[in-house]
Tab-separated table of N, CA and C in Angstrom:
chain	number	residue	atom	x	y	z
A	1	UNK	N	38.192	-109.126	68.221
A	1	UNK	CA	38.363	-108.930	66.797
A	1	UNK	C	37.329	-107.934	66.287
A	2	UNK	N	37.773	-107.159	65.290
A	2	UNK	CA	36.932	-106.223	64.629
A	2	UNK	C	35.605	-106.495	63.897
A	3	UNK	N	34.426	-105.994	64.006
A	3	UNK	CA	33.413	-106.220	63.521
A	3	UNK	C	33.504	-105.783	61.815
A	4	UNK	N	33.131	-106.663	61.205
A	4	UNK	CA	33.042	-105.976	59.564
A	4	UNK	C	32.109	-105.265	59.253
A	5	UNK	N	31.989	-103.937	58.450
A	5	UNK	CA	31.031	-103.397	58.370
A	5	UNK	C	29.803	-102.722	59.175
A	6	UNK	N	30.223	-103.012	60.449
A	6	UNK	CA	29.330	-102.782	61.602
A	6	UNK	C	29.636	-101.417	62.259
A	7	UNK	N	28.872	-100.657	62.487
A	7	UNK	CA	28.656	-98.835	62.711
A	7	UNK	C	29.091	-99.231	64.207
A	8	UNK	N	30.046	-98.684	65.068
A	8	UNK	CA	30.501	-98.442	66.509
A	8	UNK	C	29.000	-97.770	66.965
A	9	UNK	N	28.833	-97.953	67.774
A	9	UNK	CA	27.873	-97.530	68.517
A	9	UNK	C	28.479	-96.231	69.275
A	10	UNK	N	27.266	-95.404	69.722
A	10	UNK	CA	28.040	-93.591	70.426
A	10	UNK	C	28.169	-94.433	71.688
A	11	UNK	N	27.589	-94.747	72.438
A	11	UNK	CA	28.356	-94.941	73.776
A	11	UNK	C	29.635	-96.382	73.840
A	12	UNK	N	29.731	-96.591	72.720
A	12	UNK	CA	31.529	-97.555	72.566
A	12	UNK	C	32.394	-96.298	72.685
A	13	UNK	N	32.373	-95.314	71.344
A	13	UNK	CA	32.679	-94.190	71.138
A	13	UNK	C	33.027	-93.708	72.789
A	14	UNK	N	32.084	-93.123	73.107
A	14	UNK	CA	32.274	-92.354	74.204
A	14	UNK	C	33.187	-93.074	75.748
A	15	UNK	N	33.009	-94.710	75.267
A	15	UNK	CA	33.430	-95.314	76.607
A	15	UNK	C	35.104	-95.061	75.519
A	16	UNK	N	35.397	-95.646	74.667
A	16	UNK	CA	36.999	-95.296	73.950
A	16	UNK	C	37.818	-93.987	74.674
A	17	UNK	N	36.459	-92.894	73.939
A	17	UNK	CA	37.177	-91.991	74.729
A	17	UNK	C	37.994	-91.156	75.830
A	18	UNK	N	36.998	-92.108	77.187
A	18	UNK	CA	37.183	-91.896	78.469
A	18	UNK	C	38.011	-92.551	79.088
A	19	UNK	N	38.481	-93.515	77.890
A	19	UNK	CA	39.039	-94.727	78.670
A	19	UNK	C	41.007	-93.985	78.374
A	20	UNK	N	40.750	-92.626	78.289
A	20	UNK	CA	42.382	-92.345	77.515
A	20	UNK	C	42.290	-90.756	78.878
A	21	UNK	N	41.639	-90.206	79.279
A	21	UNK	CA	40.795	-89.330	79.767
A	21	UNK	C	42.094	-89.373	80.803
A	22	UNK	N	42.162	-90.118	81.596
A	22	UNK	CA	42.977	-89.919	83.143
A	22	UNK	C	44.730	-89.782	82.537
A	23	UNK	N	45.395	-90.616	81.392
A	23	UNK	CA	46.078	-90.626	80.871
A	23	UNK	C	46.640	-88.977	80.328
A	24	UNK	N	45.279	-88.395	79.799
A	24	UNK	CA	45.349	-87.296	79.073
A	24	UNK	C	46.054	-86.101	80.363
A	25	UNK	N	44.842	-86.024	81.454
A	25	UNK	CA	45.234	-85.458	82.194
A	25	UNK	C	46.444	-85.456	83.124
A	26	UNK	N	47.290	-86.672	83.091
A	26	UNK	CA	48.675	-86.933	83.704
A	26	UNK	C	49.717	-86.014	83.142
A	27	UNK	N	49.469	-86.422	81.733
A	27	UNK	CA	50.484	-86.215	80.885
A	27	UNK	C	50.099	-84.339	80.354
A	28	UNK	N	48.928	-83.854	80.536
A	28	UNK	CA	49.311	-82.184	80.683
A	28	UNK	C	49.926	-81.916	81.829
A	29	UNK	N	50.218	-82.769	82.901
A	29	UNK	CA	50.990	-81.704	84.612
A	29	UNK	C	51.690	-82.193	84.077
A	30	UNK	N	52.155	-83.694	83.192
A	30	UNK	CA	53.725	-84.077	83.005
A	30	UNK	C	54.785	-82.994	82.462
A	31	UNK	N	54.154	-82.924	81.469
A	31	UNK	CA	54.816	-81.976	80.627
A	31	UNK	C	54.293	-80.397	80.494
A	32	UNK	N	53.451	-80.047	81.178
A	32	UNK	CA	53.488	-78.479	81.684
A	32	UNK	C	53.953	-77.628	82.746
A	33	UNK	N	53.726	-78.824	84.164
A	33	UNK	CA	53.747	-77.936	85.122
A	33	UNK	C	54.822	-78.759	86.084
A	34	UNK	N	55.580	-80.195	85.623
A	34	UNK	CA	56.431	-80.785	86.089
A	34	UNK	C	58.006	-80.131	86.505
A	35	UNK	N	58.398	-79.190	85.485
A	35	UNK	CA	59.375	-78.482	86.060
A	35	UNK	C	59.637	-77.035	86.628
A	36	UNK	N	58.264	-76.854	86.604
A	36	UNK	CA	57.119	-75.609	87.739
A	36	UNK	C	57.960	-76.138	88.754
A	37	UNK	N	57.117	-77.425	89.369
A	37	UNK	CA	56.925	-77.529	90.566
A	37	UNK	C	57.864	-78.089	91.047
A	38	UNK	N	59.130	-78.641	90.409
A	38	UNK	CA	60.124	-78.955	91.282
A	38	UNK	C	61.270	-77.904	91.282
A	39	UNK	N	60.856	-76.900	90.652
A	39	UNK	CA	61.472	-75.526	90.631
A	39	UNK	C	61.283	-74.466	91.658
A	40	UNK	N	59.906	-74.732	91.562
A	40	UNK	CA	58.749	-73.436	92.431
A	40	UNK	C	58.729	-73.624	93.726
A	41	UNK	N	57.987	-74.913	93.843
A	41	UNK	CA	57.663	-75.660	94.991
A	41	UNK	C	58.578	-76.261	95.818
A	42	UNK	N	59.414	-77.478	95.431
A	42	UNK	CA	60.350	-77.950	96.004
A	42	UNK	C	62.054	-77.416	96.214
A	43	UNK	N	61.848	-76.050	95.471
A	43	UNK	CA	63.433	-75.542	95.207
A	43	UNK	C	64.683	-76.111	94.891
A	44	UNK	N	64.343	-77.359	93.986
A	44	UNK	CA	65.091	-78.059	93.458
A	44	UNK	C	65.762	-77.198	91.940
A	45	UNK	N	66.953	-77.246	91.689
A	45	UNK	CA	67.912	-76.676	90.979
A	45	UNK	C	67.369	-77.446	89.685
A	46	UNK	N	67.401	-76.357	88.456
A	46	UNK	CA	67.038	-76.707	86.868
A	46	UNK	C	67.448	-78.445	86.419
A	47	UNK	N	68.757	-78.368	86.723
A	47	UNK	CA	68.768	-79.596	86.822
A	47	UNK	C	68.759	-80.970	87.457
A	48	UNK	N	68.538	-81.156	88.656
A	48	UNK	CA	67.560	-82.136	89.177
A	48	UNK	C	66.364	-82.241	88.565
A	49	UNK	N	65.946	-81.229	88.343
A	49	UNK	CA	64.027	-80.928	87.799
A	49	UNK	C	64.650	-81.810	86.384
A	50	UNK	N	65.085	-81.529	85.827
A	50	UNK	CA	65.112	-81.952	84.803
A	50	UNK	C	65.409	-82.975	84.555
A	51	UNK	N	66.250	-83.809	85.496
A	51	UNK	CA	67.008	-85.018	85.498
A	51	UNK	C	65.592	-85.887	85.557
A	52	UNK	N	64.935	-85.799	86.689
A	52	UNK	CA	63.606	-86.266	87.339
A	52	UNK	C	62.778	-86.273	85.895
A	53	UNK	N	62.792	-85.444	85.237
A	53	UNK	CA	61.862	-85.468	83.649
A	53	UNK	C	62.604	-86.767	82.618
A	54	UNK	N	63.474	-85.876	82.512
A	54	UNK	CA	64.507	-87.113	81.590
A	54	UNK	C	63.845	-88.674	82.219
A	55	UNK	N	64.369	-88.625	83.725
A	55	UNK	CA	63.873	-90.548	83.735
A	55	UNK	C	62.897	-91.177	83.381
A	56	UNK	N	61.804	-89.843	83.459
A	56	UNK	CA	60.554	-90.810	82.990
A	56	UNK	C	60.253	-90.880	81.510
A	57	UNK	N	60.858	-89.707	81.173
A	57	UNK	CA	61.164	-90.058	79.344
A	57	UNK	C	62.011	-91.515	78.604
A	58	UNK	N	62.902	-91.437	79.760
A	58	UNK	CA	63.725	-92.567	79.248
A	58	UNK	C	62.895	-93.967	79.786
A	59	UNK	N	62.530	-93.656	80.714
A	59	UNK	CA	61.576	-94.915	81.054
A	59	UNK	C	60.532	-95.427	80.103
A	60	UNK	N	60.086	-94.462	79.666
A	60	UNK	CA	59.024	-94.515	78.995
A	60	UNK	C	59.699	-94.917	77.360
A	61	UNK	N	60.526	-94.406	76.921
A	61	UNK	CA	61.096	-95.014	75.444
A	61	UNK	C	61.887	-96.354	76.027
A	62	UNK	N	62.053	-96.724	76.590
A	62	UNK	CA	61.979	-98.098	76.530
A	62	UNK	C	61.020	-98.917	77.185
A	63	UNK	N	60.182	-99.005	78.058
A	63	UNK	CA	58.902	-99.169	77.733
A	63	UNK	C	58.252	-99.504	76.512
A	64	UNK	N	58.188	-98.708	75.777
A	64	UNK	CA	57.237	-98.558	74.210
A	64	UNK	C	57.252	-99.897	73.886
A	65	UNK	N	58.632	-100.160	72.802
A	65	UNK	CA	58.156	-101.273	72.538
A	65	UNK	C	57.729	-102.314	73.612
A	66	UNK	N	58.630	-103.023	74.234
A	66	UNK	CA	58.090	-103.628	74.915
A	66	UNK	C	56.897	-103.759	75.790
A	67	UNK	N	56.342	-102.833	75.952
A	67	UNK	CA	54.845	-102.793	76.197
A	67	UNK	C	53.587	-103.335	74.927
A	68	UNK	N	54.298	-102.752	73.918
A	68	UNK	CA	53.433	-102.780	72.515
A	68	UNK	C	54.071	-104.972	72.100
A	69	UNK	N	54.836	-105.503	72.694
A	69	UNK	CA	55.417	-107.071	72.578
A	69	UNK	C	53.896	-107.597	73.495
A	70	UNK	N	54.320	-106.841	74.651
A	70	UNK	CA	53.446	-107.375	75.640
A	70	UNK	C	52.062	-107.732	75.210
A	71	UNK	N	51.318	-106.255	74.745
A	71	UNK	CA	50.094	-106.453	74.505
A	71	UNK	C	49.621	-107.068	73.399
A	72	UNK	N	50.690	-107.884	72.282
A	72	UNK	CA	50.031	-108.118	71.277
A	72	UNK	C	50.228	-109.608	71.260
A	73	UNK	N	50.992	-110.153	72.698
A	73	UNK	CA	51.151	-111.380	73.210
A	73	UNK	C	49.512	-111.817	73.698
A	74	UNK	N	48.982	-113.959	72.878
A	74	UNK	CA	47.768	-114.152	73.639
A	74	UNK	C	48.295	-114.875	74.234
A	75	UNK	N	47.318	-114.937	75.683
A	75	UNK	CA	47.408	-115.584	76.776
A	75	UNK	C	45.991	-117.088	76.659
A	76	UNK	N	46.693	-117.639	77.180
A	76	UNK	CA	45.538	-118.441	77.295
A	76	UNK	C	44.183	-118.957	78.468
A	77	UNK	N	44.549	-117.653	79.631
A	77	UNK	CA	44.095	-117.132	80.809
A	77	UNK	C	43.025	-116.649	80.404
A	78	UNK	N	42.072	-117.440	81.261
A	78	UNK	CA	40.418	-117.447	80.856
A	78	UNK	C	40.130	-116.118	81.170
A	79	UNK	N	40.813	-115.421	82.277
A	79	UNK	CA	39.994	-114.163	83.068
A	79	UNK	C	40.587	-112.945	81.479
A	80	UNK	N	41.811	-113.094	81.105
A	80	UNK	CA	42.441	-111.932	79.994
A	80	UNK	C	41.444	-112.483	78.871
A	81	UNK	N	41.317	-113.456	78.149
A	81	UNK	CA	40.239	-114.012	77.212
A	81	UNK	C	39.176	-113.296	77.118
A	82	UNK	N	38.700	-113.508	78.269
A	82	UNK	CA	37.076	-113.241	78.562
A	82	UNK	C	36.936	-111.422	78.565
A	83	UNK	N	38.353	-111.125	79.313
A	83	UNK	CA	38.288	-109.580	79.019
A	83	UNK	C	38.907	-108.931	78.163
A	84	UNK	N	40.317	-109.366	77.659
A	84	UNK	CA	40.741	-109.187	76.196
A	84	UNK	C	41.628	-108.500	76.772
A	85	UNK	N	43.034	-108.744	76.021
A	85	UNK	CA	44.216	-108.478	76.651
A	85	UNK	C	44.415	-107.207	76.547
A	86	UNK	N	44.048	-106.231	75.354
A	86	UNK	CA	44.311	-104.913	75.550
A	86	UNK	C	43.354	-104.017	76.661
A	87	UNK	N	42.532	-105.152	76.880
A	87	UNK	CA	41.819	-104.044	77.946
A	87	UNK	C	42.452	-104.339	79.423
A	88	UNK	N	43.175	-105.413	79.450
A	88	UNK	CA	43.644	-106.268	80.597
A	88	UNK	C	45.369	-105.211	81.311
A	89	UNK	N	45.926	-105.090	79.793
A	89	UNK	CA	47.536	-103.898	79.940
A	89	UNK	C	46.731	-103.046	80.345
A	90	UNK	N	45.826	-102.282	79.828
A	90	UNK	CA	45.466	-100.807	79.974
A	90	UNK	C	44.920	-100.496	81.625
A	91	UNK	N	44.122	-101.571	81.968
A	91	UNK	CA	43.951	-101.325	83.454
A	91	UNK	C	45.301	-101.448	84.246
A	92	UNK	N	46.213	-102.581	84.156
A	92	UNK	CA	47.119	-102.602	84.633
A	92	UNK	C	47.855	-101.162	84.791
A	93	UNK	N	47.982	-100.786	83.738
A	93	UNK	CA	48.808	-99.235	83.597
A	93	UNK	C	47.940	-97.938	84.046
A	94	UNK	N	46.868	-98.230	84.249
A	94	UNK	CA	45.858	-97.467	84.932
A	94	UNK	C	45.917	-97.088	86.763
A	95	UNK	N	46.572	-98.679	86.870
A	95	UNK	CA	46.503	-98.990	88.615
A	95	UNK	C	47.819	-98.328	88.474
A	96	UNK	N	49.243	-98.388	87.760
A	96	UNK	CA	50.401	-98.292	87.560
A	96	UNK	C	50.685	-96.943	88.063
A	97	UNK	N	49.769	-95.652	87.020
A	97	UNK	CA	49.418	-94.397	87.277
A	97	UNK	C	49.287	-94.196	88.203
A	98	UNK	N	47.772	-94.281	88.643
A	98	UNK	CA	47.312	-93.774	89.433
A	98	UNK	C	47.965	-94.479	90.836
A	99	UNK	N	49.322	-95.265	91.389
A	99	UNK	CA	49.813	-95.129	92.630
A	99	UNK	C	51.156	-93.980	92.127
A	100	UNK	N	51.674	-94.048	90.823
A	100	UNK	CA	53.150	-93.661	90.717
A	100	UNK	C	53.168	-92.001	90.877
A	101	UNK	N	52.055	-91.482	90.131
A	101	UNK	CA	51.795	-90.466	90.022
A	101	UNK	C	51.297	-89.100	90.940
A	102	UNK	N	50.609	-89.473	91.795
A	102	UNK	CA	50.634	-89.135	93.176
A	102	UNK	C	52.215	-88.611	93.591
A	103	UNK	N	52.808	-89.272	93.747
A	103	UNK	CA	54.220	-89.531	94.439
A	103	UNK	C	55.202	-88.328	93.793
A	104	UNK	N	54.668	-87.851	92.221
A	104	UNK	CA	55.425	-87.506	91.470
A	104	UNK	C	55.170	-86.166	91.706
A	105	UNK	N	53.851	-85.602	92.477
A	105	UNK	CA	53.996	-84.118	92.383
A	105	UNK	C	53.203	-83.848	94.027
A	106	UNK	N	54.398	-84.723	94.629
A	106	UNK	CA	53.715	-84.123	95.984
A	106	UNK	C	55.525	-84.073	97.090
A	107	UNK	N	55.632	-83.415	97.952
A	107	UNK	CA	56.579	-83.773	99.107
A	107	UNK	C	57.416	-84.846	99.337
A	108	UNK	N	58.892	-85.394	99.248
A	108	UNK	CA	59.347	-86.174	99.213
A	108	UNK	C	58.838	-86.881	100.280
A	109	UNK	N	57.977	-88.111	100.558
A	109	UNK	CA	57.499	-88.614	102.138
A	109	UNK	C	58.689	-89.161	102.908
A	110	UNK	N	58.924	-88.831	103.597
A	110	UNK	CA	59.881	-89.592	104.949
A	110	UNK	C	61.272	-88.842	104.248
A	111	UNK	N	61.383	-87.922	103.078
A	111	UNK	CA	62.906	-87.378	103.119
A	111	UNK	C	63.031	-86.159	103.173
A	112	UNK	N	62.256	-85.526	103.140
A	112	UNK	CA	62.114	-83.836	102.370
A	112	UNK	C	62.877	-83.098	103.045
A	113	UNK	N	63.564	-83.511	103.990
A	113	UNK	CA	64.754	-83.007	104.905
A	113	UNK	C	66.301	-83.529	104.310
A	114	UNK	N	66.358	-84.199	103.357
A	114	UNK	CA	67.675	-84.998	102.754
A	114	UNK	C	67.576	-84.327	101.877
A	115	UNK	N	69.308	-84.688	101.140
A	115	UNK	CA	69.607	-83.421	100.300
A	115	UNK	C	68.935	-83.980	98.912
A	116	UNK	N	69.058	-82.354	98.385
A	116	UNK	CA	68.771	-82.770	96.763
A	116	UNK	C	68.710	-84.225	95.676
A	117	UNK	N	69.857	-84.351	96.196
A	117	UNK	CA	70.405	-85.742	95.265
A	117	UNK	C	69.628	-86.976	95.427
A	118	UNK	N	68.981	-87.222	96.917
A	118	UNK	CA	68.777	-88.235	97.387
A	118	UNK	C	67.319	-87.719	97.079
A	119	UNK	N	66.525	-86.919	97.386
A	119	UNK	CA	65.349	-86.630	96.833
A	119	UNK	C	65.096	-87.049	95.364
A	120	UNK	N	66.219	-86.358	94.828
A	120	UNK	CA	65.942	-86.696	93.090
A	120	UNK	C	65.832	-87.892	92.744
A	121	UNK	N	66.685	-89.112	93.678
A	121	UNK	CA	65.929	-90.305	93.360
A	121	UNK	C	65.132	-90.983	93.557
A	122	UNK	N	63.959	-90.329	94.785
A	122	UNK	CA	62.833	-90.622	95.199
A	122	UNK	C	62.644	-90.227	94.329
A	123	UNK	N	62.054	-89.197	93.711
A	123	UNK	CA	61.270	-89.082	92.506
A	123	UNK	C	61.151	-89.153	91.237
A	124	UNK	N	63.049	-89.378	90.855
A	124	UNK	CA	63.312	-90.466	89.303
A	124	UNK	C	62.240	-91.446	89.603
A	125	UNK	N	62.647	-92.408	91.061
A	125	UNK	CA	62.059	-93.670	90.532
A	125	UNK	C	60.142	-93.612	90.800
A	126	UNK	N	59.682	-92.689	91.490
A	126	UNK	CA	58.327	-92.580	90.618
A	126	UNK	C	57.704	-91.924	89.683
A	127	UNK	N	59.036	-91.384	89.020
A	127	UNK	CA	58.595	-90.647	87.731
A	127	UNK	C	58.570	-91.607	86.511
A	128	UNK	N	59.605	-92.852	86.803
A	128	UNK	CA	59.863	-93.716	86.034
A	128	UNK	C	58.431	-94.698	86.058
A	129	UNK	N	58.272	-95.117	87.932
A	129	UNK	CA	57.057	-95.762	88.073
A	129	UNK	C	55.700	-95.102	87.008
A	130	UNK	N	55.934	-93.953	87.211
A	130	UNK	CA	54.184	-93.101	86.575
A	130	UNK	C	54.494	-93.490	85.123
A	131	UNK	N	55.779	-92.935	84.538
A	131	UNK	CA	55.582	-93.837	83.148
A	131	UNK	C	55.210	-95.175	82.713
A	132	UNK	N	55.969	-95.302	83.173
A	132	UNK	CA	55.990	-97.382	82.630
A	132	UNK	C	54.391	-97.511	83.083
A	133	UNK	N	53.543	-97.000	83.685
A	133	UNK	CA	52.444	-96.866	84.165
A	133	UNK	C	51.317	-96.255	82.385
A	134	UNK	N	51.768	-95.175	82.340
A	134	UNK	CA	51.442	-94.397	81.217
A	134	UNK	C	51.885	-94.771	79.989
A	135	UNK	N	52.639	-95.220	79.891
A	135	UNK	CA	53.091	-96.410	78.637
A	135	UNK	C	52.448	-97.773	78.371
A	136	UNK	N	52.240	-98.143	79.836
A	136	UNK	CA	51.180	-98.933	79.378
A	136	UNK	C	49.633	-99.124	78.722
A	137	UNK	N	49.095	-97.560	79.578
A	137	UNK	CA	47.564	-97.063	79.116
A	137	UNK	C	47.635	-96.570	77.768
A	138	UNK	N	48.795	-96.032	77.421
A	138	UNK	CA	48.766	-95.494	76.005
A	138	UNK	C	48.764	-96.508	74.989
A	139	UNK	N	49.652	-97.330	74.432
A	139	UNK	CA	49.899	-98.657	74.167
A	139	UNK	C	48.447	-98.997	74.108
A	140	UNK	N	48.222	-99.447	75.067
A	140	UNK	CA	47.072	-100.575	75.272
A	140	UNK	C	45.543	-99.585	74.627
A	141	UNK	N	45.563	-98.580	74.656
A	141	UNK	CA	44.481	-97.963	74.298
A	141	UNK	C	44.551	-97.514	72.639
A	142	UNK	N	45.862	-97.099	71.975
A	142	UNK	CA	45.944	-97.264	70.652
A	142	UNK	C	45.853	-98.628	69.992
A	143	UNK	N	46.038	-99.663	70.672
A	143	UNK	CA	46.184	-101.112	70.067
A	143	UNK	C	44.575	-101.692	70.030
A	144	UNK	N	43.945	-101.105	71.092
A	144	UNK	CA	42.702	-101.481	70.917
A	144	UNK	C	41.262	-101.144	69.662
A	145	UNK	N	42.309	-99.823	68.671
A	145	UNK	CA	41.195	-99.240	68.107
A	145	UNK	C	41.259	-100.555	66.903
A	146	UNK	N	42.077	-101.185	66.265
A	146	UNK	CA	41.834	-102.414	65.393
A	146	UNK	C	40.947	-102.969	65.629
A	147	UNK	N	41.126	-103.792	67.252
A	147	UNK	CA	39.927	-104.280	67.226
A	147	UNK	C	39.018	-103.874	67.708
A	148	UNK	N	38.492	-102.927	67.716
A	148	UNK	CA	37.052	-102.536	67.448
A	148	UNK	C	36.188	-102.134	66.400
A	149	UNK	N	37.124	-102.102	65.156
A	149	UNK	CA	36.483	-101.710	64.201
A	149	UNK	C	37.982	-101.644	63.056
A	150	UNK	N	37.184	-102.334	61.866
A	150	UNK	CA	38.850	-102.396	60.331
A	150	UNK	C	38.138	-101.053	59.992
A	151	UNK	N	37.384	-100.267	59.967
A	151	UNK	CA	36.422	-99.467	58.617
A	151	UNK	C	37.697	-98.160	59.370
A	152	UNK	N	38.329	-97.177	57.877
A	152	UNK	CA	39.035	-96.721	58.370
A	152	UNK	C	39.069	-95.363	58.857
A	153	UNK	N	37.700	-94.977	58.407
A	153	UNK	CA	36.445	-93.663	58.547
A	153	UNK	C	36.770	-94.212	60.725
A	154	UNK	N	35.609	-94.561	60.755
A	154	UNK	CA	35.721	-95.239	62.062
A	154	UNK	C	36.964	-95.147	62.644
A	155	UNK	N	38.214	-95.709	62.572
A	155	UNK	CA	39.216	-95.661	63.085
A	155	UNK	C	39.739	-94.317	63.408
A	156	UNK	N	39.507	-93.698	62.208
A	156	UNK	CA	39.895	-92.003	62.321
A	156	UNK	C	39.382	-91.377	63.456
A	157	UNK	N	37.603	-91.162	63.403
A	157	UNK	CA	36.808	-91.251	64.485
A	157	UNK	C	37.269	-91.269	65.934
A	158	UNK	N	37.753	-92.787	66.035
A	158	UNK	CA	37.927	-92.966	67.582
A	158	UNK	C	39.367	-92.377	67.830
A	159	UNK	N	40.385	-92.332	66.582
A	159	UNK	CA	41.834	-91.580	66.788
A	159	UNK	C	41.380	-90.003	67.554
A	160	UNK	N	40.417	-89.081	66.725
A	160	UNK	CA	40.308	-88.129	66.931
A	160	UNK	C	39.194	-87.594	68.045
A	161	UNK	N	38.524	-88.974	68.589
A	161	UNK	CA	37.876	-88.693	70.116
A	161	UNK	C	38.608	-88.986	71.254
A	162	UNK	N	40.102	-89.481	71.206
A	162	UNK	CA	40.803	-89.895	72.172
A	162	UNK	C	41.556	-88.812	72.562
């Protein structure tokens, strides 16, 4: 719960910030260099590349809410308590990332010899994995700025260090 009146400290600040940091950097290859490289690299046709984008978009809008149900659900699990549930989604979607994402901009493993089609759904479904991954860190890291602080100076603050 939010402290009243109480000044965030710079290294809360700075841990807020970092804590969005790996997220940030996913989501510039997501959406910059994602249909580069299944264009460039893998010689996959405009639309496969694109299909492969779409899933994790669509993954990810439905995701949303239900991620945002999830995290605003309490548990009565001493270990989420003790660490607080929005910090509890956000790692989750952290571990989520960082296996799905990998997967998403490297060599189909064990197919890269199968055709197009069958590739494209190796990497729908870890494009979908890296979202629902990234939907969770996002979520969980906007839900957390309440409670750390009601003052709305402050809130702005940590909006605009993330």
């Amino acid at each position: 719960m939010a402290v009243e009146g109480k000044s965030l400290r710079w290294y809360t600040k700075l841990a807020y910030g970092l804590g969005h940091f790996y997220n940030d950097l996913c989501a510039a290859m997501w959406f910059t260099y994602l249909l580069i490289f299944y264009d460039k690299a893998l010689q996959f046709s405009g639309v496969t590349a694109g299909a492969v984008m779409l899933a994790g978009q669509l993954a990810d809008g439905v995701a949303t809410p239900l991620v945002g149900i999830l995290c605003d659900m309490k548990f009565n699990n001493r270990f989420i308590i003790r660490y607080g549930r929005r910090k509890m989604w956000h790692a989750v979607g952290t571990v989520i990332v960082a296996f799905g994402f990998p997967f998403t901009f490297n060599q189909c493993i064990g197919c890269s010899n199968m055709s197009e089609t069958k590739q494209a759904i190796y990497f729908c479904s870890f494009a979908t994995v890296h979202s629902v991954g990234w939907t969770f860190v996002q979520i969980a890291h906007l839900a957390l700025i309440p409670d750390l602080t009601s003052d709305k100076k402050q809130r702005t603050e940590l909006i605009s260090i993330r």
